[in-house]
Coordinates of C-alpha atoms and ligand atoms in Angstrom, one line a residue:
X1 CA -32.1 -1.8 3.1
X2 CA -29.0 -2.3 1.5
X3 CA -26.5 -4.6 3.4
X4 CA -22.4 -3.9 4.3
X5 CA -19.9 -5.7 2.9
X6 CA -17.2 -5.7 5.2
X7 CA -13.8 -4.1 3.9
X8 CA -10.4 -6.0 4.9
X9 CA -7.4 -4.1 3.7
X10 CA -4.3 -6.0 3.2
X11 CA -2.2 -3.5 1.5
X12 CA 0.2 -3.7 4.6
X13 CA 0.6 -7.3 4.2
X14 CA 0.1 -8.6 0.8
X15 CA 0.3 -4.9 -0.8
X16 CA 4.0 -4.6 0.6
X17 CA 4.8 -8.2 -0.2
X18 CA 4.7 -6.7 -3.8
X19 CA 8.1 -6.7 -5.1
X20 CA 10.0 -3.8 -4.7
X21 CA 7.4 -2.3 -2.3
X22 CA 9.5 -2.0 0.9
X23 CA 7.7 0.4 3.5
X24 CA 9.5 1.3 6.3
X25 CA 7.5 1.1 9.7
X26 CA 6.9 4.8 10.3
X27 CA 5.1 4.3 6.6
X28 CA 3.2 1.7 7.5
X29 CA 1.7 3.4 10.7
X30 CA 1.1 6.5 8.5
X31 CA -0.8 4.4 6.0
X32 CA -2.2 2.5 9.0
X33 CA -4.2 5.9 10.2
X34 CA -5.1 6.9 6.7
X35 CA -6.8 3.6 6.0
X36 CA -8.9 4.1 9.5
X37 CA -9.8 7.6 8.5
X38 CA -10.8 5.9 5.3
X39 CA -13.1 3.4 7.3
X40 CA -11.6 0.0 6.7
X41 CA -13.3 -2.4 8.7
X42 CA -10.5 -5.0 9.2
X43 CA -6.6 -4.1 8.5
X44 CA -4.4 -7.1 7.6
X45 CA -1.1 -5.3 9.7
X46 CA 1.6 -7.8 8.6
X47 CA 2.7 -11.3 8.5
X48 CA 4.6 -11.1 12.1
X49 CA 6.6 -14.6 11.7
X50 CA 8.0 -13.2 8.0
X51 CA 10.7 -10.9 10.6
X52 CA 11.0 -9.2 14.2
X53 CA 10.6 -6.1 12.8
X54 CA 6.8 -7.0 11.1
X55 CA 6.6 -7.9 14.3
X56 CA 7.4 -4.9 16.2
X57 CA 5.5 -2.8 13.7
X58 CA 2.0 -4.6 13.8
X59 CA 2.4 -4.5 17.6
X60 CA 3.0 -0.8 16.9
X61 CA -0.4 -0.5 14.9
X62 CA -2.4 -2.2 17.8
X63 CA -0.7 0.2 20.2
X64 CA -2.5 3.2 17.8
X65 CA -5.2 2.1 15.6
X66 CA -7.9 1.5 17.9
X67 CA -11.1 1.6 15.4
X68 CA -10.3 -1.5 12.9
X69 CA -10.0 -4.9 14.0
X70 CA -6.3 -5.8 12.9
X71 CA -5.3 -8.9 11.4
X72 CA -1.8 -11.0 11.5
X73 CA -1.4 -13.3 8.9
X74 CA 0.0 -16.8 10.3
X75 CA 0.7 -19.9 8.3
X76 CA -0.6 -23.0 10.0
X77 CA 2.5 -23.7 12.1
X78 CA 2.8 -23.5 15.6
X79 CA 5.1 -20.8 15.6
X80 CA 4.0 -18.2 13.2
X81 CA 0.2 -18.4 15.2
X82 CA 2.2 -17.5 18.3
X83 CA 3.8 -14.4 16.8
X84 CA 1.2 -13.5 15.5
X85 CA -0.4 -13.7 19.2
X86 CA 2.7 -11.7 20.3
X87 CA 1.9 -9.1 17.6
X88 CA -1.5 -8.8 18.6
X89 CA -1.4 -8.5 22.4
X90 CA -2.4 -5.0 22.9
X91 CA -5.3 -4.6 19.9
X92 CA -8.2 -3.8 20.7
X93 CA -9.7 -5.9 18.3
X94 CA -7.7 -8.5 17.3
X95 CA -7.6 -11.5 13.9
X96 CA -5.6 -14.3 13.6
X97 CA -5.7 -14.7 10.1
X98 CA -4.4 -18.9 9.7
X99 CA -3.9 -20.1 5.8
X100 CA -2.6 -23.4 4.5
X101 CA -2.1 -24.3 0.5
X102 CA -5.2 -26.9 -0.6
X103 CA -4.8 -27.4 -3.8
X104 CA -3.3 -30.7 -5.8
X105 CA -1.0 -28.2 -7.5
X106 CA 0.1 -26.9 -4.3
X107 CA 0.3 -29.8 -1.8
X108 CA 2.2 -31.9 -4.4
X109 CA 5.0 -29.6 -5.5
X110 CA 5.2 -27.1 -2.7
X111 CA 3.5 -28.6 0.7
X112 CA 4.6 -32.4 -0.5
X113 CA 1.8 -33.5 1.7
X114 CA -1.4 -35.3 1.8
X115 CA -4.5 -33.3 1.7
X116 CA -5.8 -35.5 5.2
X117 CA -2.7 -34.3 6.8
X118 CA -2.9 -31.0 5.6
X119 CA -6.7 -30.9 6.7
X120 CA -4.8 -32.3 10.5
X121 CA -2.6 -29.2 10.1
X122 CA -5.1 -26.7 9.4
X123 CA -7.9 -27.9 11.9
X124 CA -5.1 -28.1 14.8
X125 CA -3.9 -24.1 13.5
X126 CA -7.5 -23.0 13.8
X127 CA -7.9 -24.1 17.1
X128 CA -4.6 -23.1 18.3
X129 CA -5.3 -19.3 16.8
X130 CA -8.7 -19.6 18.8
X131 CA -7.2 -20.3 21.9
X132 CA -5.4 -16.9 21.7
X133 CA -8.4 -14.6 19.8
X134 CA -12.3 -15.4 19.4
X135 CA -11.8 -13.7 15.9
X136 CA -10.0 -16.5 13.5
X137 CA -9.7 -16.2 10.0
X138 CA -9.3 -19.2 7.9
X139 CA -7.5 -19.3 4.2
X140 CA -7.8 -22.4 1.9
X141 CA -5.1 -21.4 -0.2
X142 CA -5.3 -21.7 -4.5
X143 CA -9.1 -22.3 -3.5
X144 CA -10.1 -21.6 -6.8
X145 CA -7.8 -24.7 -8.2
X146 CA -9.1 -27.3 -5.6
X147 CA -11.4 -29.7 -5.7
X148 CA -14.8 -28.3 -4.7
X149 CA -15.7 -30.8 -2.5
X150 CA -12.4 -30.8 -0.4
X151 CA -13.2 -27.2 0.2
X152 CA -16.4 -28.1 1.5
X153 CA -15.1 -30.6 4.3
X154 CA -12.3 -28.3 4.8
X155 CA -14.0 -25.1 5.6
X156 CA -16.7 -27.5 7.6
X157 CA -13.8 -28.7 9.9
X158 CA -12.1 -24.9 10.0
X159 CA -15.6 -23.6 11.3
X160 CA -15.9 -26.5 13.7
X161 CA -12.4 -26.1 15.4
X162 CA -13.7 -22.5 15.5
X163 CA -12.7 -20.0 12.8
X164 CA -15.5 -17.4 12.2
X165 CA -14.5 -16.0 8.8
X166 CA -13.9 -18.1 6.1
X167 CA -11.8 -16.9 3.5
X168 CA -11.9 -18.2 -0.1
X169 CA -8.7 -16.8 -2.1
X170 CA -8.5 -16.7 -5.8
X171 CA -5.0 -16.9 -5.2
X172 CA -3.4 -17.5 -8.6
X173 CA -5.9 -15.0 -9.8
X174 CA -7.3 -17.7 -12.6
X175 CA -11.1 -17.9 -11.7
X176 CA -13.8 -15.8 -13.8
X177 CA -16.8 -14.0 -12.2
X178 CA -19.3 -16.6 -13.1
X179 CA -17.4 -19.5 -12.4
X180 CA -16.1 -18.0 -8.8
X181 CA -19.7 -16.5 -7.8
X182 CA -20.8 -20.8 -8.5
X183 CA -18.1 -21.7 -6.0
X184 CA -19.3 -19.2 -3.3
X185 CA -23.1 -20.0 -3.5
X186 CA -21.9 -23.9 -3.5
X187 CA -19.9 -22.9 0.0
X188 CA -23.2 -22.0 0.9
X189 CA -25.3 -25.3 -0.6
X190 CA -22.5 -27.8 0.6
X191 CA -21.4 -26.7 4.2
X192 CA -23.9 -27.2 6.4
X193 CA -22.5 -25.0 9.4
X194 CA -21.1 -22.3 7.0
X195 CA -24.2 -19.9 8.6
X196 CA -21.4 -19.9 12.1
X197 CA -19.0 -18.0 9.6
X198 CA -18.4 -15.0 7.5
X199 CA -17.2 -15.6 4.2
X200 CA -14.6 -13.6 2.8
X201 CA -13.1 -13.5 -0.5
X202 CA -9.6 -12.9 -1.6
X203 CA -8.9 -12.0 -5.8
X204 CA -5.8 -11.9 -7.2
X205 CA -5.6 -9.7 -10.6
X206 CA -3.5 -12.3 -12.7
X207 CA -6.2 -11.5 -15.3
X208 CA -7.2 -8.6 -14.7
X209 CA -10.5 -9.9 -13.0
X210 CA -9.9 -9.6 -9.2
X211 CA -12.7 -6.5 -8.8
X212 CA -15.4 -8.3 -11.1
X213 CA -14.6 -11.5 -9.2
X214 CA -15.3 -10.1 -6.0
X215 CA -18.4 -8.5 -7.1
X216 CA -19.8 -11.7 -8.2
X217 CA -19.0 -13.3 -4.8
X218 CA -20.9 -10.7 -3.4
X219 CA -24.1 -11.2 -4.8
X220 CA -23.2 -15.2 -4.4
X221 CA -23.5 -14.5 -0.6
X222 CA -19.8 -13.0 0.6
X223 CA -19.5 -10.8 3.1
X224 CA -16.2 -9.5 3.3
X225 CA -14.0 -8.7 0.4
X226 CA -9.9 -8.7 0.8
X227 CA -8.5 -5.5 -1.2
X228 CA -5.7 -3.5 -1.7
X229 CA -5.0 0.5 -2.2
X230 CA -4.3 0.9 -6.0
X231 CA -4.6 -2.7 -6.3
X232 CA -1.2 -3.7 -5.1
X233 CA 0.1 -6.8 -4.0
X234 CA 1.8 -9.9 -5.5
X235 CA 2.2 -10.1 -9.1
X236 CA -0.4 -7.9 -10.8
X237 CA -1.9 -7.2 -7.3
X238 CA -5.1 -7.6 -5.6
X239 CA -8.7 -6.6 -6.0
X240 CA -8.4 -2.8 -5.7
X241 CA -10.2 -1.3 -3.1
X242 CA -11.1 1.9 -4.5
X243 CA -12.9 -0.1 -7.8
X244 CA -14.9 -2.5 -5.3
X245 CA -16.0 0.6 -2.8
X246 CA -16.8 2.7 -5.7
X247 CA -18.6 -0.1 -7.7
X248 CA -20.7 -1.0 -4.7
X249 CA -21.7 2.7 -4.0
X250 CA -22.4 3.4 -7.7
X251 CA -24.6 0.2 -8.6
X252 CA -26.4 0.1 -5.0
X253 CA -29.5 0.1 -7.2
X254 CA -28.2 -3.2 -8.7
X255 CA -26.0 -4.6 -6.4
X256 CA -28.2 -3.8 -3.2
X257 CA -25.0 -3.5 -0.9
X258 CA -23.2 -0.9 1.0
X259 CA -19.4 -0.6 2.5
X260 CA -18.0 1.7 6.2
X261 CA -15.8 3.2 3.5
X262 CA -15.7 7.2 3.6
X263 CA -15.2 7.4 0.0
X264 CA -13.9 11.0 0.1
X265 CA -10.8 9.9 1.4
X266 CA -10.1 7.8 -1.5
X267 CA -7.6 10.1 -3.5
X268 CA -5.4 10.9 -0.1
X269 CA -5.3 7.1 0.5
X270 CA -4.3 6.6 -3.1
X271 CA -1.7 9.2 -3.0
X272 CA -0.1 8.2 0.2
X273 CA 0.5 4.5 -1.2
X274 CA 1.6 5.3 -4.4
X275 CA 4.5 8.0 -2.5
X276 CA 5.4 5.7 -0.2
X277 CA 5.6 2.4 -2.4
X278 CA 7.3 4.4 -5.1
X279 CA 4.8 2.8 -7.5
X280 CA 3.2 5.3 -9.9
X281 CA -0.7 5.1 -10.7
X282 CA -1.0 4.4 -14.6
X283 CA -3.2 7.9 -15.7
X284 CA -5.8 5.5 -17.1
X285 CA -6.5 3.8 -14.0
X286 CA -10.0 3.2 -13.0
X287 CA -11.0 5.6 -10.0
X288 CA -7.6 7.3 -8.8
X289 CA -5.7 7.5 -12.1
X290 CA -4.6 11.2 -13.6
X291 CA -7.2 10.7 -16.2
X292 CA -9.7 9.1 -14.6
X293 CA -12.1 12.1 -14.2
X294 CA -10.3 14.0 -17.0
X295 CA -12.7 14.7 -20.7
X296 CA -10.4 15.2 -23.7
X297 CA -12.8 14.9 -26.4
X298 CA -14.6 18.1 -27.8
X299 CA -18.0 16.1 -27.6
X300 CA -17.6 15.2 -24.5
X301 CA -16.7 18.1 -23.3
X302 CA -19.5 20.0 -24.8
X303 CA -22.1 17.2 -22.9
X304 CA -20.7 17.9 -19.9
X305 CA -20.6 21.4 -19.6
X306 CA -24.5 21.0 -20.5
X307 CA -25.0 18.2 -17.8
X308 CA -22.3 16.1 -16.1
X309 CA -24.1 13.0 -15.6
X310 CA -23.8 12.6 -19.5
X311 CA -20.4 11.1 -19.1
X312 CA -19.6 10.8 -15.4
X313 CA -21.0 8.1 -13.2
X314 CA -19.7 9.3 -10.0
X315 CA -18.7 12.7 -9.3
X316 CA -14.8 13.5 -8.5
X317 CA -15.6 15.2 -5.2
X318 CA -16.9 11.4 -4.5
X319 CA -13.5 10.2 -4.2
X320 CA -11.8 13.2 -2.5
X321 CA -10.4 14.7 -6.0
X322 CA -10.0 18.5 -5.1
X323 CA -11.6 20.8 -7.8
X324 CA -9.2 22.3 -9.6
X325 CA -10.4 26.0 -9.3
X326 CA -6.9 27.6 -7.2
X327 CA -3.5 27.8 -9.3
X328 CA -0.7 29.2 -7.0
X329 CA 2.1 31.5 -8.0
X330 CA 4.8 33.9 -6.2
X331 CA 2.1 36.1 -5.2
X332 CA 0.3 33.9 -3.4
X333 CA 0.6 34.0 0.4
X334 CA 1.1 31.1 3.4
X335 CA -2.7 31.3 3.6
X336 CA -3.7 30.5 0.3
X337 CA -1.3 28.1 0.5
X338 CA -2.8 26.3 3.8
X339 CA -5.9 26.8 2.1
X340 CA -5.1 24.8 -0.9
X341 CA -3.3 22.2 1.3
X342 CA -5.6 22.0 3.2
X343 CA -8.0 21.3 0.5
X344 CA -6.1 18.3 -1.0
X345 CA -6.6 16.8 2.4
X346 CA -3.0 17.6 3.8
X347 CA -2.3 18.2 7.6
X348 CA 0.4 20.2 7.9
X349 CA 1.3 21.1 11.2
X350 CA 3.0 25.2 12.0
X351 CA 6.1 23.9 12.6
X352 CA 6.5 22.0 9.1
X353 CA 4.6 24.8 6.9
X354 CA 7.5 27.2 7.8
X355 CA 9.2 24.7 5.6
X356 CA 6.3 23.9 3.3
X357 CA 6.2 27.6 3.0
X358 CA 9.9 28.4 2.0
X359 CA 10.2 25.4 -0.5
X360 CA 6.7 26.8 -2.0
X361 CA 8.4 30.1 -2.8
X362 CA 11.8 29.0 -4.0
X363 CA 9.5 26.5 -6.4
X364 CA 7.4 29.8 -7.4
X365 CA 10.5 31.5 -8.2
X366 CA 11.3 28.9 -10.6
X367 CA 7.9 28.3 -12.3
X368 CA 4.7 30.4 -13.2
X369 CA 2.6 28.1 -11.6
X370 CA 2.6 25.8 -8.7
X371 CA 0.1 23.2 -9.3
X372 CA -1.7 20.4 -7.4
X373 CA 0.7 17.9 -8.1
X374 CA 3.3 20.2 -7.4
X375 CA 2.3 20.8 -4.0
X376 CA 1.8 17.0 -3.8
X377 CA 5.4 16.9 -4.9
X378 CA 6.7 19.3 -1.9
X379 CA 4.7 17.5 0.8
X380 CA 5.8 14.3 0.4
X381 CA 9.6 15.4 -0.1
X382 CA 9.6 17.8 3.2
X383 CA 8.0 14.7 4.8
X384 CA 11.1 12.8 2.9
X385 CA 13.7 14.8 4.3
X386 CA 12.7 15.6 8.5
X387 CA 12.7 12.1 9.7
X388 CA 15.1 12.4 12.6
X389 CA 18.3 10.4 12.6
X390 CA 18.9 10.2 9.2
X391 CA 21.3 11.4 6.6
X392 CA 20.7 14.5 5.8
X393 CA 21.8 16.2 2.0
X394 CA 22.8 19.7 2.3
X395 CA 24.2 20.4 -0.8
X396 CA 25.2 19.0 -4.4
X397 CA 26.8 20.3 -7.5
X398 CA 27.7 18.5 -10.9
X399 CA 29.3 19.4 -13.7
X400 CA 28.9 17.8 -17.3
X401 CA 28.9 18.3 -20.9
X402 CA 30.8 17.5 -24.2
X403 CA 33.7 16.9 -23.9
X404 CA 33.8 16.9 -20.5
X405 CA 34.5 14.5 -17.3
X406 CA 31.5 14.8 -15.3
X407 CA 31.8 15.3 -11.7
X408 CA 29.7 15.7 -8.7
X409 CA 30.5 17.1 -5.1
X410 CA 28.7 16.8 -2.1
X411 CA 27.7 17.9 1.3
X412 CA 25.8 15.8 3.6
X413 CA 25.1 15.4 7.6
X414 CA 25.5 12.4 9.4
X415 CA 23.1 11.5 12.1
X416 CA 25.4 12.8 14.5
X417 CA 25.4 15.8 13.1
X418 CA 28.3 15.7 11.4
X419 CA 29.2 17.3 8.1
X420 CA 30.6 14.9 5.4
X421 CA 32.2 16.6 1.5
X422 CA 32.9 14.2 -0.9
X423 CA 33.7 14.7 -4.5
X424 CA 33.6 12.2 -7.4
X425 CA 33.8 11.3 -11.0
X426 CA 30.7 9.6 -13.0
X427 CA 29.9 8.3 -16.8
X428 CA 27.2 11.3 -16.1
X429 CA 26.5 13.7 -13.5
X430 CA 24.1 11.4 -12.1
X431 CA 26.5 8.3 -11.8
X432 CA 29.1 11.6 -10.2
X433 CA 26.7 12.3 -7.6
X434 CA 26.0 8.7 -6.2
X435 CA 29.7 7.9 -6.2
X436 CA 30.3 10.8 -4.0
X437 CA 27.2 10.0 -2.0
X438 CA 28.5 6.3 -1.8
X439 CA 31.9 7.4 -0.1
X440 CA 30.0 8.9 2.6
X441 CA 27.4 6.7 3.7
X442 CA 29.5 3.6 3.4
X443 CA 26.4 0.8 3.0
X444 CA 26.4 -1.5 0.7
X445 CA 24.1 -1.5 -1.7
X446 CA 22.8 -1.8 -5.9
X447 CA 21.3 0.4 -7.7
X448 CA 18.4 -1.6 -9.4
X449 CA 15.7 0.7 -10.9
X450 CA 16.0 4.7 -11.9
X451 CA 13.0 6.6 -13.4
X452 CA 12.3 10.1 -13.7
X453 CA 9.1 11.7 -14.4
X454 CA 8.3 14.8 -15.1
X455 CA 5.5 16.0 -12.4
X456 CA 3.5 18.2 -14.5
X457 CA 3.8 19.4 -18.1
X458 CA 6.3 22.0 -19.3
X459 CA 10.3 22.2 -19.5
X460 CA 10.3 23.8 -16.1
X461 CA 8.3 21.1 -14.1
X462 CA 9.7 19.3 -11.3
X463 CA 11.4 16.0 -12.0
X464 CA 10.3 12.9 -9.5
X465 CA 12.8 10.4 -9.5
X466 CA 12.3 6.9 -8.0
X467 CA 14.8 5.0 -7.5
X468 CA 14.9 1.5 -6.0
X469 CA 18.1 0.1 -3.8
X470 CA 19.0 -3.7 -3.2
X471 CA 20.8 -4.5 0.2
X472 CA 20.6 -6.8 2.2
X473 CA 18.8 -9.0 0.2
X474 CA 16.3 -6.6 0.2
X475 CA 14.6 -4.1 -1.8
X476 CA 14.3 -0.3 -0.6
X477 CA 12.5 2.5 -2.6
X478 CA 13.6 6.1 -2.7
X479 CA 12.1 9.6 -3.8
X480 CA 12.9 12.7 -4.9
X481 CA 12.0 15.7 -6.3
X482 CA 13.4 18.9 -7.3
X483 CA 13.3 21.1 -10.5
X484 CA 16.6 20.0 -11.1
X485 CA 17.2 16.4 -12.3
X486 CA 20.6 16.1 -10.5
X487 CA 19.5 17.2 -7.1
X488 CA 15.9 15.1 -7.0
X489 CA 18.2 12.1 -7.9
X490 CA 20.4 12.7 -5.0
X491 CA 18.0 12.9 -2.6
X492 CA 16.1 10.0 -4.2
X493 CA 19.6 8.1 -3.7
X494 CA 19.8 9.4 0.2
X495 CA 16.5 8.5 1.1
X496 CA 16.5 5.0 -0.3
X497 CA 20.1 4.7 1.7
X498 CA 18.2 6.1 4.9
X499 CA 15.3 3.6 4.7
X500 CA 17.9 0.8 4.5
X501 CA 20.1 2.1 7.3
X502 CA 16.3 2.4 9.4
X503 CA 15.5 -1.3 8.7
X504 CA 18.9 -2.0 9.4
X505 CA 19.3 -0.3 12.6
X506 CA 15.6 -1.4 13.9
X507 CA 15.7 -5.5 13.1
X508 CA 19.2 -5.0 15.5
X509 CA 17.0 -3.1 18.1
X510 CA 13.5 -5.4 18.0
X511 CA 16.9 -8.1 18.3
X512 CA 18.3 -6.3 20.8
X513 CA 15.2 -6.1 22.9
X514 CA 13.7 -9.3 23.0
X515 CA 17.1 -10.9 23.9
X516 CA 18.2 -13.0 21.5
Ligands
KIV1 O1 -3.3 -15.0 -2.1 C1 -3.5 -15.7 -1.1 O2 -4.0 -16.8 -1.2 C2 -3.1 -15.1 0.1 C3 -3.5 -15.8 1.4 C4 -2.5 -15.7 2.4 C5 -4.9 -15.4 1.8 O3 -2.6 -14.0 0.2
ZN2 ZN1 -2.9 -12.9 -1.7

């Protein structure tokens, strides 16, 4: 019988260290209860030390996710393990997830310390962490660039101070399959208590190997494999989760191994991420991208039509793609428009498809057909634009042309309630409307990134622009989408300001309440 490989998902913790990533914490609970309708085993929640508000939020996640063991990455200082007991004091299920750097390259030019007193550090950590949680994860990390046998005595002396899943992370993302499946079976060979622990793998995608990696470490005797949604995280991201899951349920018959995961939510999952990160799925992307189930080539084409299997190894309904049968239009009622919703795996409650409902038809108005991405489009900007407390964009107009002095005016409401009008000048209309937007909600702030993309084909498709914000120090993303270029980038613009003003106005709260 085939055997489960246990599935840790760290897209809330090294996912949103990606840069530019910046979730708020109503996001990350939202993403929290996709990924345990998706049937992670283990969710890495945050890295509590990094801020109060990680804090607060993976405290939050315990509080609600109840399924999933949840994990709190802690380096191996005294204080970070105790926040990330604080963070975890209500979970049902509980990690302490310690790491410390092992390699030369590391503990010469970034630890500055021996490896003996590093091996001191990380043995007192692990039993530290255990004193607070039975469950202890333990993270050599730049595994893949130490010596062998210092892993060996390492993870020896992590299990005997009482860590029970060993994680080895290919943290620079430099090892190749063959080479990282040898170090895992020599784990295995070399530490003689290793049978007291899981063992975990962690692949970075530096070269674009982090899924075939993990696979071989798999059928080298891992257990657990460390992945990301869309394959986010530092640098060029993690192993992606939906290319492990779907590789180990299409090559059971070689691989011999089975995952919790329920595939069919794969595509929600996928969607949810890439919204909320602001980071778009490249079409030709294994699994979730665009084109991923898509045939373009007559011959192709013909086979399938004759017998699917000729060019598809898993179907599309395997990963929760709806079929593509239903195009909407302005005679299409609220119930075939629940229905299709509904379909794409969208809970809309009554109160928000009233709105759903009357952006739908204003969209229909506009365009012949409403398709799947377009209702994508209109979910995630109604769930955009209702947050409470927020600023709140009621109205834009901008003028340009040649020769002309392109303006913008504005009409927003302040979390109070209040109405602000603001007009401005702009080097385009654009430029015009964030000036105006600017002398309203007064936060500082630079604009770093602006893209638009058309959502489907077609001069009259809806333009999604991201946009992403520096204050702070930090980085906040913002979306928004409308057929008019002008009025998706100001709300793109006011809902990057909102998420700043939300971080802003909950590190002073978490402050506020614990006292300090
Ligand atoms: O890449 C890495 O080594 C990590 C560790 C914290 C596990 O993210
Ligand atoms: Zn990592």
């Amino acid at each position: 019988m085939a055997e489960k490989i246990t599935i840790f998902d760290t897209t809330l913790r090294d996912g949103e260290q990606s840069a530019g990533a910046g979730l708020s914490w109503d996001e990350k609970l939202e993403i929290a209860r996709q990924l345990e309708r998706l049937g992670v085993d283990v969710i890495e929640a945050g890295f509590p030390a990094s801020s109060p508000g990680n804090l607060a939020t993976v405290q939050q996640i315990t509080r609600e996710i109840r399924s999933p063991v949840i994990a709190a990455l802690a380096r191996c200082v005294p204080g970070d393990i105790d926040a990330a007991r604080d963070a975890l004091k209500d979970a049902a299920k509980p990690r302490i997830h310690v790491f410390i750097s092992s390699s030369d390259i590391h503990l010469t030019h970034q630890l500055r310390t021996s490896p003996e007193e590093m091996m001191d550090q990380a043995i007192q950590s692990v039993e530290r962490a255990k004193q607070y949680s039975d469950d202890v994860e333990f993270s050599p990390m730049d595994a893949t660039r130490t010596d062998w046998d210092f892993i060996y005595r390492l993870v020896k002396a992590a299990i005997d101070a009482g860590a029970t899943t060993i994680n080895i992370p290919d943290t620079v993302g430099y090892a190749v399959p063959e080479e990282f499946g040898e170090l895992i079976k020599s784990v295995f060979t070399n530490v003689p208590n290793i049978n007291k622990a899981v063992v975990s793998v962690h692949c970075h995608n530096d070269l674009g190997l982090a899924s075939a990696n993990s696979l071989s470490a798999i059928q080298n005797g891992a257990r657990q494999i460390e992945v990301c949604v869309n394959g986010i995280g530092e640098r060029a991201g993690n192993a992606s989760l939906e290319e492990v899951v779907m590789a180990i349920k299409t090559r059971e018959d070689l691989l011999g191994f089975k995952t919790g995961i329920d595939t069919k939510q794969i595509h929600r999952t996928s969607r949810l991420v890439s919204d909320f990160t602001g980071f778009t799925i490249q079409p030709n992307k294994a699994i979730v991208g665009l084109n991923a189930f898509r045939h373009e080539s007559g011959i192709h084409q013909d086979a399938m039509i004759k017998a699917p299997i000729t060019f598809e190894i898993m179907t599309p309904e395997s990963v929760g793609v709806p079929g593509s049968s239903l195009v909407l239009g302005r005679q299409s009622g609220r119930h075939a428009l629940e229905t299709r919703l509904s379909e794409l795996g969208y809970e809309v409650s009554k109160e928000d498809m009233v709105r759903v409902y009357t952006a739908f038809t204003d969209l229909a108005d506009k365009k012949e057909s409403v398709t799947d991405r377009d209702l994508e489009a209109l979910v995630s900007e109604d769930r955009r634009t209702t947050k409470e407390e927020q600023y709140v964009l009621e109205h834009v107009q901008a003028l340009s042309g040649a020769p002309a002095v392109p303006t913008a005016t504005v009409r927003i409401t302040d979390p109070e309630g209040k109405e602000h009008t603001s007009s401005s000048v702009g080097t385009g209309p654009v430029d015009a409307v964030y000036q105006a937007i600017s002398e309203i909600v007064t936060v500082s702030n630079r604009l770093v990134e602006y893209r638009v993309e058309a959502v489907t084909e077609g001069l009259d498709s809806m333009a999604d622009v991201t946009i992403r914000i520096e204050g702070d120090g930090t980085t906040y993303v913002g979306r928004g989408a409308d057929t008019d270029i002008v009025v998706a980038s100001a709300r793109a613009y006011v809902d990057a300001l909102n998420r700043l003003i939300a971080v802003k106005n909950r590190a002073t709260s978490v402050i506020k309440d614990s006292g300090k």
